[in-house]
Coordinates of C-alpha atoms in Angstrom, one line a residue:
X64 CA -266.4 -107.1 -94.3
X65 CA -266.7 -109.7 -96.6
X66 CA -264.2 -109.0 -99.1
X67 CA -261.5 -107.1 -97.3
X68 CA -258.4 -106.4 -99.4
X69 CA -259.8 -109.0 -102.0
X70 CA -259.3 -108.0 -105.4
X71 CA -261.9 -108.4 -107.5
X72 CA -262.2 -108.0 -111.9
X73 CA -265.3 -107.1 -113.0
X74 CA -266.3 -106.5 -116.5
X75 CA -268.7 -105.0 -118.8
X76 CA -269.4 -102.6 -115.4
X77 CA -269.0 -98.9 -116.8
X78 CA -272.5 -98.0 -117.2
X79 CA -273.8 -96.8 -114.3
X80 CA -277.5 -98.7 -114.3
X81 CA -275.7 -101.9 -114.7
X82 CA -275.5 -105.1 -113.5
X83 CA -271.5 -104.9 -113.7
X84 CA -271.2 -101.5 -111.9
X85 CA -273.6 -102.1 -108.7
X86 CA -271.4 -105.4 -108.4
X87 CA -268.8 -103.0 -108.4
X88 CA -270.5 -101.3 -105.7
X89 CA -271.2 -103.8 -103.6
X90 CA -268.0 -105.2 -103.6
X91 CA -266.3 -101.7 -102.8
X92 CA -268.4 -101.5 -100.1
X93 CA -266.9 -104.6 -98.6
X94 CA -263.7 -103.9 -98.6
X95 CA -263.1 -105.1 -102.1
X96 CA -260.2 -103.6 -104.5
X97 CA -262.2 -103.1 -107.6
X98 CA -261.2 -103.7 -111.1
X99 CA -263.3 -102.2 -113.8
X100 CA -262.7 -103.7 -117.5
X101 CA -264.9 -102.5 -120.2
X102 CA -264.4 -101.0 -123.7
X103 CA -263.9 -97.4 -123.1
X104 CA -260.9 -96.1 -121.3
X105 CA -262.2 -93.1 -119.5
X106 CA -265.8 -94.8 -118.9
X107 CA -263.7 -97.5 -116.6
X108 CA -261.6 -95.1 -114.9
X109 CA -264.6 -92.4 -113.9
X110 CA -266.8 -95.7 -112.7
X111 CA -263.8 -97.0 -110.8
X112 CA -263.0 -93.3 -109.4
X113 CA -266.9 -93.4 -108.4
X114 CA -266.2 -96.0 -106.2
X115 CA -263.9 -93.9 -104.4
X116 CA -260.4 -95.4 -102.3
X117 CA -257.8 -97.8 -104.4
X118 CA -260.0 -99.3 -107.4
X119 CA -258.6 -99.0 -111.0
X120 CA -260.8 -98.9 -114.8
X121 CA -259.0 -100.4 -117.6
X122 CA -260.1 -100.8 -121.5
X123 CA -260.2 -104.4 -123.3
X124 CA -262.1 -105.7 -125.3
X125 CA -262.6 -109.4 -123.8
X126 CA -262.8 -111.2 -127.0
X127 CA -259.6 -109.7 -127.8
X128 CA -256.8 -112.5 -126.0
X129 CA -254.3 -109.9 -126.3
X130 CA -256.0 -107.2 -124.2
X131 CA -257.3 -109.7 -121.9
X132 CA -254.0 -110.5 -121.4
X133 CA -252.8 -106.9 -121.0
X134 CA -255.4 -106.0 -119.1
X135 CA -254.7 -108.7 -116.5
X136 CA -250.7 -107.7 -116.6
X137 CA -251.7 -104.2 -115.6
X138 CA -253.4 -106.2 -112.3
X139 CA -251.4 -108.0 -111.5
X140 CA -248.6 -105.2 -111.9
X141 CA -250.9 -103.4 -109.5
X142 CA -252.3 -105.3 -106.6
X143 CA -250.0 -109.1 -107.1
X144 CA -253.1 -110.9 -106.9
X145 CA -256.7 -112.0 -108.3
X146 CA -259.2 -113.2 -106.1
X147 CA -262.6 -112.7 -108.1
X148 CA -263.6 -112.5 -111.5
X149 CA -267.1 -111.7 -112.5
X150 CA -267.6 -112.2 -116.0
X151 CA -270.3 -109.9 -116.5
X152 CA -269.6 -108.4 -120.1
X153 CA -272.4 -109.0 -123.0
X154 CA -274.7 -107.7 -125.3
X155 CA -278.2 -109.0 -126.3
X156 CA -279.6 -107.7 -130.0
X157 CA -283.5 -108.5 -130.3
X158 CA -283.4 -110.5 -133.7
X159 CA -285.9 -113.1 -134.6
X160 CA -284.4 -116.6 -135.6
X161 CA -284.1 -116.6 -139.5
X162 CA -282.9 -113.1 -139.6
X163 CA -279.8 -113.9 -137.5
X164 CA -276.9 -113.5 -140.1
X165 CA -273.3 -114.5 -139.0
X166 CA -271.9 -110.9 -137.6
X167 CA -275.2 -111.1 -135.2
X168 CA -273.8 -114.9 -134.1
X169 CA -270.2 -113.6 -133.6
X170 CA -270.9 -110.7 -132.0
X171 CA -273.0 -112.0 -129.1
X172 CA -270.7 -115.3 -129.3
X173 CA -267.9 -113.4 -129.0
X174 CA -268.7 -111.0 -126.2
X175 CA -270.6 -113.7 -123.8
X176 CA -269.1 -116.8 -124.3
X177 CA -265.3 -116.6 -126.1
X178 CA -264.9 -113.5 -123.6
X179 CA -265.9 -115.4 -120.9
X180 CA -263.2 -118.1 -121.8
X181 CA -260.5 -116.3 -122.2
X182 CA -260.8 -114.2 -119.1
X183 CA -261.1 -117.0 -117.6
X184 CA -258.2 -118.3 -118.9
X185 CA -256.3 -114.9 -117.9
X186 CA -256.7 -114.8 -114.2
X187 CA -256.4 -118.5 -113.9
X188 CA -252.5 -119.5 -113.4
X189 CA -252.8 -116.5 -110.9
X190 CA -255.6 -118.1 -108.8
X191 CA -254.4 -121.6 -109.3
X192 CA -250.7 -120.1 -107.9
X193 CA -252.7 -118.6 -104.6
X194 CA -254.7 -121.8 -104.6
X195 CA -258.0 -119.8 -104.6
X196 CA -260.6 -117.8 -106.2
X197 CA -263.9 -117.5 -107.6
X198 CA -264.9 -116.9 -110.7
X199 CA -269.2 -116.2 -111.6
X200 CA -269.9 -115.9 -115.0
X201 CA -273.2 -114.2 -115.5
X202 CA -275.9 -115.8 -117.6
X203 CA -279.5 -115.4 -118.2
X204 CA -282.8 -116.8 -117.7
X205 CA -282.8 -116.9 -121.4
X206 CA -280.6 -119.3 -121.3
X207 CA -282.6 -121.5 -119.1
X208 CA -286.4 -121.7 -120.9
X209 CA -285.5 -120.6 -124.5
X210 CA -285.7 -116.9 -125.4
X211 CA -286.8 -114.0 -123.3
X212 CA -287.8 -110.5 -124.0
X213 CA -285.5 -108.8 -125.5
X214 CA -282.7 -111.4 -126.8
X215 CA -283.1 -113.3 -129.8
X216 CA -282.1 -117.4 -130.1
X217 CA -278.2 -116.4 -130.3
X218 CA -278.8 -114.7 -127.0
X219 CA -280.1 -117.9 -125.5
X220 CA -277.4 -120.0 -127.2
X221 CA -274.1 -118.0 -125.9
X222 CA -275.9 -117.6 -122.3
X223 CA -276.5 -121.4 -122.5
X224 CA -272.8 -121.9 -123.4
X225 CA -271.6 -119.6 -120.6
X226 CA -273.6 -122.1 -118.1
X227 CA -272.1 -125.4 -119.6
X228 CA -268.5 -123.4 -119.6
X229 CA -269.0 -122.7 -116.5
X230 CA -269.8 -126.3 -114.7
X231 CA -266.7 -127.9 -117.1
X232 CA -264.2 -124.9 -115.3
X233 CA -266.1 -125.9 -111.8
X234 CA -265.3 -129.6 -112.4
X235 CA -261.4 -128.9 -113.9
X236 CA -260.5 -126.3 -111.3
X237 CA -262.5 -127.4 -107.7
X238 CA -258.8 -129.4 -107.2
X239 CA -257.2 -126.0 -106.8
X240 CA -259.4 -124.5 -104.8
X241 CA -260.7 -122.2 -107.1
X242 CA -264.8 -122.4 -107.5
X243 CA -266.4 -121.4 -110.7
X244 CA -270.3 -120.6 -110.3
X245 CA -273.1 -118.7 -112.3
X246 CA -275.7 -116.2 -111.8
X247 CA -279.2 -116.6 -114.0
X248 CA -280.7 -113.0 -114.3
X249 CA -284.8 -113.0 -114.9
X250 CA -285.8 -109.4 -116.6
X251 CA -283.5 -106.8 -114.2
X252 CA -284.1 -102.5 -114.5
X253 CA -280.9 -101.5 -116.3
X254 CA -280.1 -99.2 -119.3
X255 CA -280.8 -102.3 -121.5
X256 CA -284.5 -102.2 -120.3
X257 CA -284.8 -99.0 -119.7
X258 CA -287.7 -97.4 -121.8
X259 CA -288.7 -100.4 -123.7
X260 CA -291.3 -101.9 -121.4
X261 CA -295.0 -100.5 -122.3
X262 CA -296.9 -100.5 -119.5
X263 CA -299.1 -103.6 -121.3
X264 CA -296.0 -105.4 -121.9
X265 CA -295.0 -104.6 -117.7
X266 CA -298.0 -106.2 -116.7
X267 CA -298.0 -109.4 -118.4
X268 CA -294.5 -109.5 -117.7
X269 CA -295.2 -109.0 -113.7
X270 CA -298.1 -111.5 -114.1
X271 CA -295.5 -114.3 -114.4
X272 CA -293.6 -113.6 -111.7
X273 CA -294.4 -115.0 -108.4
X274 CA -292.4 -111.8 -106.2
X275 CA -294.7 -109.8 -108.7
X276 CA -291.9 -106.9 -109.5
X277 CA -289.2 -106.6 -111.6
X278 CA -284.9 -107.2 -110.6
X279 CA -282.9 -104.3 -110.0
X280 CA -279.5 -104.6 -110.2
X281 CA -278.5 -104.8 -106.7
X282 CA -280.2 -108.0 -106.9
X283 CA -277.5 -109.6 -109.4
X284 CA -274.9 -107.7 -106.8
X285 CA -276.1 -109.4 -104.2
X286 CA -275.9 -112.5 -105.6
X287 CA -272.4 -112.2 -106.7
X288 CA -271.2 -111.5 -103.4
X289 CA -272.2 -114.1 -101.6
X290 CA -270.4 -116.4 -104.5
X291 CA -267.5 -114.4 -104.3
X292 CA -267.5 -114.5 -100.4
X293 CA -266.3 -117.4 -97.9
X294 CA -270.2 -117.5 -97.3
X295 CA -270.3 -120.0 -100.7
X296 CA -267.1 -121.5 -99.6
X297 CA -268.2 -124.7 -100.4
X298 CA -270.5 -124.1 -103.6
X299 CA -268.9 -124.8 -107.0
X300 CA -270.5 -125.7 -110.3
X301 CA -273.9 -124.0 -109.3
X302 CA -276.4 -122.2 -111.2
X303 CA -278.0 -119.4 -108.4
X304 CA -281.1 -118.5 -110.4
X305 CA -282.3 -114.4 -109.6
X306 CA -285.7 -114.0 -111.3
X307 CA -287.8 -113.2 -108.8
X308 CA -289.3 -116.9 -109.2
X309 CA -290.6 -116.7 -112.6
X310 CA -288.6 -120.4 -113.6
X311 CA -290.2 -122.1 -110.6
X312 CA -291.1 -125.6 -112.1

């Protein structure tokens, strides 16, 4: 297995037809001890019991530096160590440019980029202590050719700022060992997508995409394990783009 007796912290993964909870999945399935951190209390804990074996769900909010914190505590506490983090938590709203207004800016901001910093920042001392670890922080083709379908410009912008966070950790960290990467999602099947593709708007969509279907999200799992494996061992600072090739160029 690839991740035996790791232990991995994965947020934003409590909804079932997620990106965060198939990672959570995946990872279970080899051999990982899951972490589940997402708003909700019971949400985490039922996905985490879903997994089945010695996995735990916690709440935090990761813009919040003290529940990060906490949250980390109670791992630590747990298991003694952190090998993975996936920063997976976000949320796109599908505003136009001049009718973003500042509580749309801070609260994508907030979720995707300053909660992807100071998890970061959590787990860490702990991996720089063990002298390794992997941290993926999850992106989006959105941030990569300027909008997409369903996030507006301040979608774009934190998703861009996870990706130039994420090669500044790679850079500052690759002397302990630890290797920070990201995953670029094209248009994935989750409950974000789910009912608000017409068939007209499928089609033009699937038109532009060489693999001509769309992600699911054992796609993005997939990904994330082999950056959280010894198979990427020597991969830090990368961008590993899964969109079905609709960004060839």
């Amino acid at each position: 297995m690839l991740l035996q007796d790791q232990v991995a912290v994965i947020t934003g993964a409590a909804s079932a037809r997620g990106l965060g909870f198939a990672t959570a999945k995946m990872f279970a399935d080899q051999g990982a001890k899951v972490v589940i951190i997402d708003l909700d209390a019971d949400a985490s804990q039922a996905a985490a019991s879903q997994l089945g074996g010695d996995h735990l769900g916690l709440a935090a909010n990761v813009a919040n530096e003290q529940q990060v914190n906490a949250a980390i505590e109670q791992v630590l506490a747990k298991y003694g160590r952190i090998d993975v983090l996936v920063n997976n938590a976000g949320i796109t709203q599908p505003v136009k440019l001049m009718d973003i207004k500042r509580d749309n800016y801070d609260a994508v901001l907030d979720v995707s980029l300053r909660g992807t910093l100071l998890m970061s920042q959590a787990v860490i001392p702990t991996m720089r202590r063990q002298r390794s670890g992997s941290i993926i922080c999850i992106s989006s083709v959105s941030a990569q050719r300027g909008g997409g379908i369903f996030g507006g410009p301040h979608y774009s912008a934190a998703k861009a700022g996870v990706l130039g966070l994420m090669k500044a950790m790679a850079r500052e960290l690759g002397p302990d060992n630890v290797r920070v990467n990201a995953i670029t999602p094209g248009l994935i099947q989750t409950d974000i997508t789910a009912g608000k593709l017409s068939d007209e708007m499928r089609q033009s969509i699937l038109a532009g995409i060489p693999l001509n279907r769309l992600g699911d999200a054992s796609d993005i799992a997939g990904a994330a394990l082999f950056l959280a494996s010894p198979l990427s061992a020597y991969s830090t600072g990368i961008t590993l783009d899964v969109n079905g090739g609709m960004l060839i160029h």
